[in-house]
PDB file of C-alpha atoms and ligand atoms in Angstrom:
ATOM      1  CA  MET A 289       0.000   0.000   0.000  1.00  0.00           C
ATOM      2  CA  GLN A 290       1.091   3.547  -0.648  1.00  0.00           C
ATOM      3  CA  ILE A 291      -0.085   6.333   1.657  1.00  0.00           C
ATOM      4  CA  ASP A 292       0.604   9.909   0.587  1.00  0.00           C
ATOM      5  CA  ILE A 293      -0.180  12.665   3.071  1.00  0.00           C
ATOM      6  CA  ILE A 294      -0.452  16.367   2.230  1.00  0.00           C
ATOM      7  CA  THR A 295       0.283  18.578   5.214  1.00  0.00           C
ATOM      8  CA  LEU A 296       1.536  22.000   6.268  1.00  0.00           C
ATOM      9  CA  PHE A 297       3.540  20.333   9.042  1.00  0.00           C
ATOM     10  CA  PRO A 298       5.557  17.398   7.659  1.00  0.00           C
ATOM     11  CA  GLN A 299       7.696  17.250  10.824  1.00  0.00           C
ATOM     12  CA  MET A 300       4.640  16.177  12.795  1.00  0.00           C
ATOM     13  CA  PHE A 301       4.883  12.787  11.061  1.00  0.00           C
ATOM     14  CA  GLU A 302       8.571  12.281  11.832  1.00  0.00           C
ATOM     15  CA  GLY A 303       8.868   9.539  14.324  1.00  0.00           C
ATOM     16  CA  PHE A 304       5.312   8.387  13.963  1.00  0.00           C
ATOM     17  CA  PHE A 305       5.993   6.270  10.880  1.00  0.00           C
ATOM     18  CA  GLN A 306       9.428   5.260  12.143  1.00  0.00           C
ATOM     19  CA  TYR A 307       8.367   3.016  14.991  1.00  0.00           C
ATOM     20  CA  SER A 308       6.499  -0.147  15.766  1.00  0.00           C
ATOM     21  CA  ILE A 309       3.998  -1.595  13.325  1.00  0.00           C
ATOM     22  CA  LEU A 310       4.110   1.278  10.820  1.00  0.00           C
ATOM     23  CA  LYS A 311       7.884   0.967  10.634  1.00  0.00           C
ATOM     24  CA  ARG A 312       7.695  -2.810  10.305  1.00  0.00           C
ATOM     25  CA  ALA A 313       5.181  -2.527   7.463  1.00  0.00           C
ATOM     26  CA  GLN A 314       7.641  -0.351   5.535  1.00  0.00           C
ATOM     27  CA  THR A 315      10.616  -2.607   6.261  1.00  0.00           C
ATOM     28  CA  LYS A 316       8.631  -5.575   4.998  1.00  0.00           C
ATOM     29  CA  GLY A 317       7.886  -3.668   1.790  1.00  0.00           C
ATOM     30  CA  LEU A 318       4.134  -3.684   2.491  1.00  0.00           C
ATOM     31  CA  LEU A 319       3.855   0.081   2.939  1.00  0.00           C
ATOM     32  CA  SER A 320       5.415   3.170   1.451  1.00  0.00           C
ATOM     33  CA  VAL A 321       4.669   6.604   2.870  1.00  0.00           C
ATOM     34  CA  ASN A 322       5.225  10.003   1.278  1.00  0.00           C
ATOM     35  CA  ILE A 323       4.736  13.144   3.305  1.00  0.00           C
ATOM     36  CA  ILE A 324       4.170  16.104   0.998  1.00  0.00           C
ATOM     37  CA  ASN A 325       4.728  19.654   2.216  1.00  0.00           C
ATOM     38  CA  LEU A 326       1.897  21.817   0.899  1.00  0.00           C
ATOM     39  CA  ARG A 327       4.022  24.936   1.387  1.00  0.00           C
ATOM     40  CA  GLU A 328       6.057  23.862  -1.640  1.00  0.00           C
ATOM     41  CA  TYR A 329       2.974  24.680  -3.684  1.00  0.00           C
ATOM     42  CA  SER A 330       2.640  28.163  -2.234  1.00  0.00           C
ATOM     43  CA  LEU A 331       1.889  30.892  -4.760  1.00  0.00           C
ATOM     44  CA  ASN A 332       4.228  33.336  -3.028  1.00  0.00           C
ATOM     45  CA  LYS A 333       7.779  33.489  -1.773  1.00  0.00           C
ATOM     46  CA  TYR A 334       6.680  33.293   1.872  1.00  0.00           C
ATOM     47  CA  GLY A 335       5.403  29.756   1.576  1.00  0.00           C
ATOM     48  CA  SER A 336       1.933  30.629   2.775  1.00  0.00           C
ATOM     49  CA  VAL A 337      -1.044  28.707   1.419  1.00  0.00           C
ATOM     50  CA  ASP A 338      -3.863  30.251   3.452  1.00  0.00           C
ATOM     51  CA  ASP A 339      -6.003  33.329   2.995  1.00  0.00           C
ATOM     52  CA  TYR A 340      -8.970  35.090   4.577  1.00  0.00           C
ATOM     53  CA  ALA A 341     -12.378  33.492   4.319  1.00  0.00           C
ATOM     54  CA  PHE A 342     -14.804  35.141   1.902  1.00  0.00           C
ATOM     55  CA  GLY A 343     -17.669  36.610   3.865  1.00  0.00           C
ATOM     56  CA  GLY A 344     -15.427  37.361   6.811  1.00  0.00           C
ATOM     57  CA  GLY A 345     -15.237  35.632  10.146  1.00  0.00           C
ATOM     58  CA  ALA A 346     -12.306  34.502  12.210  1.00  0.00           C
ATOM     59  CA  GLY A 347      -9.716  32.095  10.895  1.00  0.00           C
ATOM     60  CA  MET A 348      -7.840  31.444   7.698  1.00  0.00           C
ATOM     61  CA  VAL A 349      -8.691  28.979   4.943  1.00  0.00           C
ATOM     62  CA  ILE A 350      -6.281  26.769   2.977  1.00  0.00           C
ATOM     63  CA  GLN A 351      -6.518  28.049  -0.581  1.00  0.00           C
ATOM     64  CA  VAL A 352      -7.894  26.051  -3.468  1.00  0.00           C
ATOM     65  CA  GLU A 353      -5.060  26.675  -5.947  1.00  0.00           C
ATOM     66  CA  PRO A 354      -2.004  25.354  -4.105  1.00  0.00           C
ATOM     67  CA  LEU A 355      -3.952  22.327  -2.929  1.00  0.00           C
ATOM     68  CA  ALA A 356      -5.346  21.630  -6.429  1.00  0.00           C
ATOM     69  CA  ASN A 357      -1.858  21.956  -7.935  1.00  0.00           C
ATOM     70  CA  CYS A 358      -0.424  19.660  -5.307  1.00  0.00           C
ATOM     71  CA  ILE A 359      -3.106  16.966  -5.757  1.00  0.00           C
ATOM     72  CA  GLU A 360      -2.908  17.115  -9.551  1.00  0.00           C
ATOM     73  CA  GLY A 361       0.891  16.867  -9.424  1.00  0.00           C
ATOM     74  CA  LEU A 362       0.620  13.719  -7.301  1.00  0.00           C
ATOM     75  CA  GLN A 363      -2.069  12.280  -9.563  1.00  0.00           C
ATOM     76  CA  GLN A 364       0.407  12.402 -12.477  1.00  0.00           C
ATOM     77  CA  LYS A 365       2.371   9.689 -10.689  1.00  0.00           C
ATOM     78  CA  THR A 366      -0.250   7.797  -8.732  1.00  0.00           C
ATOM     79  CA  ASN A 367      -3.768   6.638  -9.366  1.00  0.00           C
ATOM     80  CA  TYR A 368      -5.454   7.013  -5.971  1.00  0.00           C
ATOM     81  CA  ASP A 369      -8.202   4.655  -4.841  1.00  0.00           C
ATOM     82  CA  GLU A 370      -9.372   7.280  -2.389  1.00  0.00           C
ATOM     83  CA  ILE A 371      -8.568  10.922  -1.730  1.00  0.00           C
ATOM     84  CA  ILE A 372      -9.440  11.320   1.930  1.00  0.00           C
ATOM     85  CA  TYR A 373     -10.009  14.649   3.646  1.00  0.00           C
ATOM     86  CA  THR A 374      -9.694  14.537   7.420  1.00  0.00           C
ATOM     87  CA  ALA A 375     -12.780  16.421   8.572  1.00  0.00           C
ATOM     88  CA  PRO A 376     -14.737  16.672  11.835  1.00  0.00           C
ATOM     89  CA  ASP A 377     -17.959  16.469   9.815  1.00  0.00           C
ATOM     90  CA  GLY A 378     -16.817  13.407   7.845  1.00  0.00           C
ATOM     91  CA  GLN A 379     -17.777   9.762   8.152  1.00  0.00           C
ATOM     92  CA  MET A 380     -16.700   8.448  11.556  1.00  0.00           C
ATOM     93  CA  LEU A 381     -13.645   6.196  11.445  1.00  0.00           C
ATOM     94  CA  ASN A 382     -14.501   2.722  12.723  1.00  0.00           C
ATOM     95  CA  GLN A 383     -13.195  -0.799  12.277  1.00  0.00           C
ATOM     96  CA  PRO A 384     -15.302  -1.662   9.201  1.00  0.00           C
ATOM     97  CA  LEU A 385     -14.020   1.499   7.486  1.00  0.00           C
ATOM     98  CA  ALA A 386     -10.427   0.647   8.456  1.00  0.00           C
ATOM     99  CA  ASN A 387     -10.958  -2.881   7.110  1.00  0.00           C
ATOM    100  CA  SER A 388     -12.212  -1.618   3.774  1.00  0.00           C
ATOM    101  CA  LEU A 389      -9.397   0.944   3.440  1.00  0.00           C
ATOM    102  CA  SER A 390      -6.818  -1.778   4.188  1.00  0.00           C
ATOM    103  CA  LEU A 391      -7.799  -3.445   0.889  1.00  0.00           C
ATOM    104  CA  LYS A 392      -6.841  -0.364  -1.166  1.00  0.00           C
ATOM    105  CA  GLU A 393      -3.548   0.156  -2.959  1.00  0.00           C
ATOM    106  CA  ASN A 394      -3.071   3.914  -2.961  1.00  0.00           C
ATOM    107  CA  LEU A 395      -4.467   6.433  -0.509  1.00  0.00           C
ATOM    108  CA  LEU A 396      -4.012  10.185  -0.472  1.00  0.00           C
ATOM    109  CA  ILE A 397      -4.842  11.922   2.811  1.00  0.00           C
ATOM    110  CA  LEU A 398      -5.321  15.701   3.060  1.00  0.00           C
ATOM    111  CA  CYS A 399      -4.711  17.364   6.400  1.00  0.00           C
ATOM    112  CA  GLY A 400      -6.623  20.575   6.903  1.00  0.00           C
ATOM    113  CA  HIS A 401      -5.587  23.384   9.225  1.00  0.00           C
ATOM    114  CA  TYR A 402      -6.934  26.727  10.440  1.00  0.00           C
ATOM    115  CA  LYS A 403     -10.652  26.937   9.528  1.00  0.00           C
ATOM    116  CA  GLY A 404     -10.246  24.117   7.022  1.00  0.00           C
ATOM    117  CA  ILE A 405      -9.751  23.839   3.260  1.00  0.00           C
ATOM    118  CA  ASP A 406     -11.562  25.662   0.468  1.00  0.00           C
ATOM    119  CA  GLU A 407     -14.835  23.819  -0.133  1.00  0.00           C
ATOM    120  CA  ARG A 408     -14.086  23.435  -3.870  1.00  0.00           C
ATOM    121  CA  ILE A 409     -11.341  20.909  -3.080  1.00  0.00           C
ATOM    122  CA  ARG A 410     -13.898  18.852  -1.185  1.00  0.00           C
ATOM    123  CA  GLU A 411     -16.318  19.064  -4.100  1.00  0.00           C
ATOM    124  CA  HIS A 412     -13.927  18.326  -6.943  1.00  0.00           C
ATOM    125  CA  PHE A 413     -11.123  16.117  -5.611  1.00  0.00           C
ATOM    126  CA  VAL A 414     -12.038  14.496  -2.330  1.00  0.00           C
ATOM    127  CA  THR A 415     -13.677  11.055  -2.584  1.00  0.00           C
ATOM    128  CA  MET A 416     -14.094  10.377   1.133  1.00  0.00           C
ATOM    129  CA  GLU A 417     -14.196  12.499   4.287  1.00  0.00           C
ATOM    130  CA  VAL A 418     -13.187  10.890   7.559  1.00  0.00           C
ATOM    131  CA  SER A 419     -13.545  12.115  11.130  1.00  0.00           C
ATOM    132  CA  ILE A 420     -11.781  10.502  14.066  1.00  0.00           C
ATOM    133  CA  GLY A 421     -14.352  11.732  16.589  1.00  0.00           C
ATOM    134  CA  ASP A 422     -16.806  14.442  17.561  1.00  0.00           C
ATOM    135  CA  TYR A 423     -14.252  16.992  18.669  1.00  0.00           C
ATOM    136  CA  VAL A 424     -12.196  19.561  16.800  1.00  0.00           C
ATOM    137  CA  LEU A 425      -8.437  19.179  16.374  1.00  0.00           C
ATOM    138  CA  SER A 426      -6.113  21.989  15.305  1.00  0.00           C
ATOM    139  CA  GLY A 427      -5.154  20.092  12.186  1.00  0.00           C
ATOM    140  CA  GLY A 428      -5.685  16.868  10.274  1.00  0.00           C
ATOM    141  CA  GLU A 429      -2.229  15.464  11.088  1.00  0.00           C
ATOM    142  CA  LEU A 430      -3.279  13.446  14.118  1.00  0.00           C
ATOM    143  CA  ALA A 431      -6.336  12.214  12.226  1.00  0.00           C
ATOM    144  CA  ALA A 432      -4.157  11.146   9.261  1.00  0.00           C
ATOM    145  CA  ALA A 433      -1.853   9.313  11.663  1.00  0.00           C
ATOM    146  CA  VAL A 434      -4.782   7.570  13.371  1.00  0.00           C
ATOM    147  CA  ILE A 435      -6.324   6.548  10.038  1.00  0.00           C
ATOM    148  CA  SER A 436      -2.953   5.238   8.770  1.00  0.00           C
ATOM    149  CA  ASP A 437      -2.271   3.234  11.918  1.00  0.00           C
ATOM    150  CA  SER A 438      -5.716   1.640  12.053  1.00  0.00           C
ATOM    151  CA  VAL A 439      -5.515   0.707   8.362  1.00  0.00           C
ATOM    152  CA  VAL A 440      -1.909  -0.446   8.026  1.00  0.00           C
ATOM    153  CA  ARG A 441      -2.064  -2.967  10.891  1.00  0.00           C
ATOM    154  CA  LEU A 442      -4.828  -4.742   8.957  1.00  0.00           C
ATOM    155  CA  ILE A 443      -2.775  -5.262   5.786  1.00  0.00           C
ATOM    156  CA  PRO A 444      -2.100  -9.006   5.598  1.00  0.00           C
ATOM    157  CA  GLY A 445       1.468  -9.754   6.652  1.00  0.00           C
ATOM    158  CA  VAL A 446       2.013  -6.560   8.640  1.00  0.00           C
ATOM    159  CA  LEU A 447       1.293  -8.091  12.036  1.00  0.00           C
ATOM    160  CA  SER A 448       3.450 -11.118  12.715  1.00  0.00           C
ATOM    161  CA  ASP A 449       0.457 -13.067  14.026  1.00  0.00           C
ATOM    162  CA  GLU A 450      -2.516 -12.201  11.845  1.00  0.00           C
ATOM    163  CA  GLN A 451      -4.840 -13.629  14.464  1.00  0.00           C
ATOM    164  CA  SER A 452      -3.947 -10.790  16.748  1.00  0.00           C
ATOM    165  CA  ALA A 453      -5.680  -8.258  14.494  1.00  0.00           C
ATOM    166  CA  LEU A 454      -8.670 -10.546  14.047  1.00  0.00           C
ATOM    167  CA  SER A 455      -9.113 -10.903  17.804  1.00  0.00           C
ATOM    168  CA  ASP A 456      -8.958  -7.168  18.491  1.00  0.00           C
ATOM    169  CA  SER A 457     -11.955  -5.150  19.632  1.00  0.00           C
ATOM    170  CA  PHE A 458     -14.670  -4.489  17.013  1.00  0.00           C
ATOM    171  CA  GLN A 459     -13.395  -7.082  14.511  1.00  0.00           C
ATOM    172  CA  ASP A 460     -16.237  -9.430  15.421  1.00  0.00           C
ATOM    173  CA  GLY A 461     -18.594  -6.721  16.657  1.00  0.00           C
ATOM    174  CA  LEU A 462     -17.497  -7.186  20.278  1.00  0.00           C
ATOM    175  CA  VAL A 463     -14.874  -5.504  22.414  1.00  0.00           C
ATOM    176  CA  ALA A 464     -11.831  -7.665  23.184  1.00  0.00           C
ATOM    177  CA  PRO A 465     -11.776 -10.015  26.185  1.00  0.00           C
ATOM    178  CA  ALA A 466      -9.496  -9.314  29.170  1.00  0.00           C
ATOM    179  CA  VAL A 467      -5.869 -10.380  28.726  1.00  0.00           C
ATOM    180  CA  TYR A 468      -3.323 -11.484  31.331  1.00  0.00           C
ATOM    181  CA  SER A 469       0.352 -12.403  31.406  1.00  0.00           C
ATOM    182  CA  ARG A 470       2.780 -13.841  33.956  1.00  0.00           C
ATOM    183  CA  PRO A 471       2.752 -14.158  36.906  1.00  0.00           C
ATOM    184  CA  ALA A 472      -0.504 -16.095  37.339  1.00  0.00           C
ATOM    185  CA  ASP A 473      -0.731 -14.804  40.910  1.00  0.00           C
ATOM    186  CA  PHE A 474       0.381 -11.270  41.792  1.00  0.00           C
ATOM    187  CA  ARG A 475      -0.319 -10.177  45.373  1.00  0.00           C
ATOM    188  CA  GLY A 476      -3.136 -12.689  45.445  1.00  0.00           C
ATOM    189  CA  TRP A 477      -4.714 -11.151  42.286  1.00  0.00           C
ATOM    190  CA  LYS A 478      -5.251 -14.275  40.239  1.00  0.00           C
ATOM    191  CA  VAL A 479      -5.616 -14.929  36.539  1.00  0.00           C
ATOM    192  CA  PRO A 480      -8.884 -16.792  35.782  1.00  0.00           C
ATOM    193  CA  ASP A 481      -8.178 -20.547  36.188  1.00  0.00           C
ATOM    194  CA  VAL A 482      -9.606 -21.439  32.797  1.00  0.00           C
ATOM    195  CA  LEU A 483      -6.822 -19.517  31.015  1.00  0.00           C
ATOM    196  CA  LEU A 484      -4.279 -21.831  32.657  1.00  0.00           C
ATOM    197  CA  CYS A 485      -6.114 -25.092  31.907  1.00  0.00           C
ATOM    198  CA  GLY A 486      -4.524 -25.638  28.482  1.00  0.00           C
ATOM    199  CA  ASP A 487      -7.809 -26.638  26.777  1.00  0.00           C
ATOM    200  CA  PRO A 488      -8.162 -24.344  23.730  1.00  0.00           C
ATOM    201  CA  LYS A 489     -11.930 -24.978  23.420  1.00  0.00           C
ATOM    202  CA  LYS A 490     -12.618 -23.992  27.030  1.00  0.00           C
ATOM    203  CA  ILE A 491     -10.346 -20.969  26.709  1.00  0.00           C
ATOM    204  CA  GLU A 492     -12.058 -19.822  23.520  1.00  0.00           C
ATOM    205  CA  ALA A 493     -15.491 -20.233  25.122  1.00  0.00           C
ATOM    206  CA  TRP A 494     -14.382 -18.173  28.140  1.00  0.00           C
ATOM    207  CA  GLN A 495     -12.927 -15.470  25.888  1.00  0.00           C
ATOM    208  CA  TYR A 496     -16.166 -15.245  23.925  1.00  0.00           C
ATOM    209  CA  GLU A 497     -18.278 -15.027  27.099  1.00  0.00           C
ATOM    210  CA  ASN A 498     -15.925 -12.435  28.568  1.00  0.00           C
ATOM    211  CA  ALA A 499     -16.021 -10.355  25.363  1.00  0.00           C
ATOM    212  CA  LEU A 500     -19.814 -10.551  25.291  1.00  0.00           C
ATOM    213  CA  GLU A 501     -20.113  -9.566  28.962  1.00  0.00           C
ATOM    214  CA  ARG A 502     -17.731  -6.644  28.546  1.00  0.00           C
ATOM    215  CA  THR A 503     -19.550  -5.473  25.432  1.00  0.00           C
ATOM    216  CA  LYS A 504     -22.871  -5.549  27.330  1.00  0.00           C
ATOM    217  CA  GLN A 505     -21.343  -3.481  30.113  1.00  0.00           C
ATOM    218  CA  ARG A 506     -19.217  -1.074  28.108  1.00  0.00           C
ATOM    219  CA  ARG A 507     -20.693  -0.779  24.633  1.00  0.00           C
ATOM    220  CA  PRO A 508     -24.228  -2.213  24.660  1.00  0.00           C
ATOM    221  CA  GLU A 509     -25.065  -0.402  21.416  1.00  0.00           C
ATOM    222  CA  LEU A 510     -22.653  -2.715  19.549  1.00  0.00           C
ATOM    223  CA  LEU A 511     -24.864  -5.715  20.332  1.00  0.00           C
ATOM    224  CA  LYS A 512     -27.870  -4.323  18.469  1.00  0.00           C
ATOM    225  CA  ASN A 513     -26.731  -5.576  15.064  1.00  0.00           C
ATOM    226  CA  LEU A 514     -25.179  -8.768  16.282  1.00  0.00           C
ATOM    227  CA  ASP A 515     -26.451 -12.359  16.111  1.00  0.00           C
ATOM    228  CA  TYR A 516     -25.410 -14.059  19.299  1.00  0.00           C
TER     229      TYR A 516
HETATM  230  N1  SAH B  55     -13.700  24.821  11.049  1.00  0.00           N
HETATM  231  C1  SAH B  55     -13.736  23.390  11.020  1.00  0.00           C
HETATM  232  C2  SAH B  55     -12.652  22.805  11.892  1.00  0.00           C
HETATM  233  C3  SAH B  55     -11.267  23.037  11.374  1.00  0.00           C
HETATM  234  S1  SAH B  55     -10.089  22.263  12.359  1.00  0.00           S
HETATM  235  C4  SAH B  55     -15.068  22.915  11.551  1.00  0.00           C
HETATM  236  O1  SAH B  55     -15.614  23.566  12.444  1.00  0.00           O
HETATM  237  O2  SAH B  55     -15.536  21.860  11.106  1.00  0.00           O
HETATM  238  C5  SAH B  55      -8.716  22.196  11.281  1.00  0.00           C
HETATM  239  C6  SAH B  55      -8.504  20.891  10.559  1.00  0.00           C
HETATM  240  O3  SAH B  55      -8.298  19.848  11.485  1.00  0.00           O
HETATM  241  C7  SAH B  55      -9.650  20.434   9.686  1.00  0.00           C
HETATM  242  O4  SAH B  55      -9.558  21.029   8.435  1.00  0.00           O
HETATM  243  C8  SAH B  55      -9.435  18.924   9.628  1.00  0.00           C
HETATM  244  O5  SAH B  55      -8.549  18.571   8.590  1.00  0.00           O
HETATM  245  C9  SAH B  55      -8.780  18.635  10.963  1.00  0.00           C
HETATM  246  N2  SAH B  55      -9.693  18.052  11.970  1.00  0.00           N
HETATM  247  C10 SAH B  55     -10.192  18.698  13.041  1.00  0.00           C
HETATM  248  N3  SAH B  55     -10.967  17.899  13.775  1.00  0.00           N
HETATM  249  C11 SAH B  55     -10.971  16.693  13.170  1.00  0.00           C
HETATM  250  C12 SAH B  55     -11.601  15.453  13.445  1.00  0.00           C
HETATM  251  N4  SAH B  55     -12.399  15.285  14.489  1.00  0.00           N
HETATM  252  N5  SAH B  55     -11.370  14.417  12.596  1.00  0.00           N
HETATM  253  C13 SAH B  55     -10.578  14.583  11.515  1.00  0.00           C
HETATM  254  N6  SAH B  55      -9.960  15.742  11.208  1.00  0.00           N
HETATM  255  C14 SAH B  55     -10.142  16.792  12.008  1.00  0.00           C
END
């Protein structure tokens, strides 16, 4: 998969893609990432790409022309499956959306800033708008990072044990069951006996029950669409 990200703050991604699963995905040749600095498409010598909003009001708007030039330049080299704008009023990121994006080859993610981007970019280039939650961030960089992380870990071969993605929360409509590691007894706080019994069937049944119970307690709305 190739993920290209257009941003005013490329340094914000330094480090993020250089560790853990996102790093491993690149080392394994399953992911390539290009961070594109929108300021390089500035129409002036100051590198600015924002201007006042028509109609007035507080806050600057990322201009249509530099962003259009930037996207069209990238499209010369890459045929994008989706051009995603990170937007608080977009479709909410969830596991089914991450699953479907993990099947794509080429993604372009636009990070907004200030008051946002000129609406004409959303109308004429953007194919999908994604929000990471009902709150407003200062910029789309964190959202782009969250989208990338949730998607890349689902690409087959990225996680060493593919089961571990399949058994995560939301994959089967439930939150994940409780997990424990050694020691089996810490200060008298014991791991459930069944997890030590060595019978995979019993363990699986306990994990399912535990996941179901936790979902009822924590996220009952998830059970509405589930056959169980
Ligand atoms: N004026 C806009 C908010 C702009 S915030 C509004 O009220 O809707 C600046 C940028 O941060 C946005 O352009 C978007 O790219 C990003 N952003 C902010 N909150 C976000 C969220 N919840 N999910 C995804 N991106 C977000």
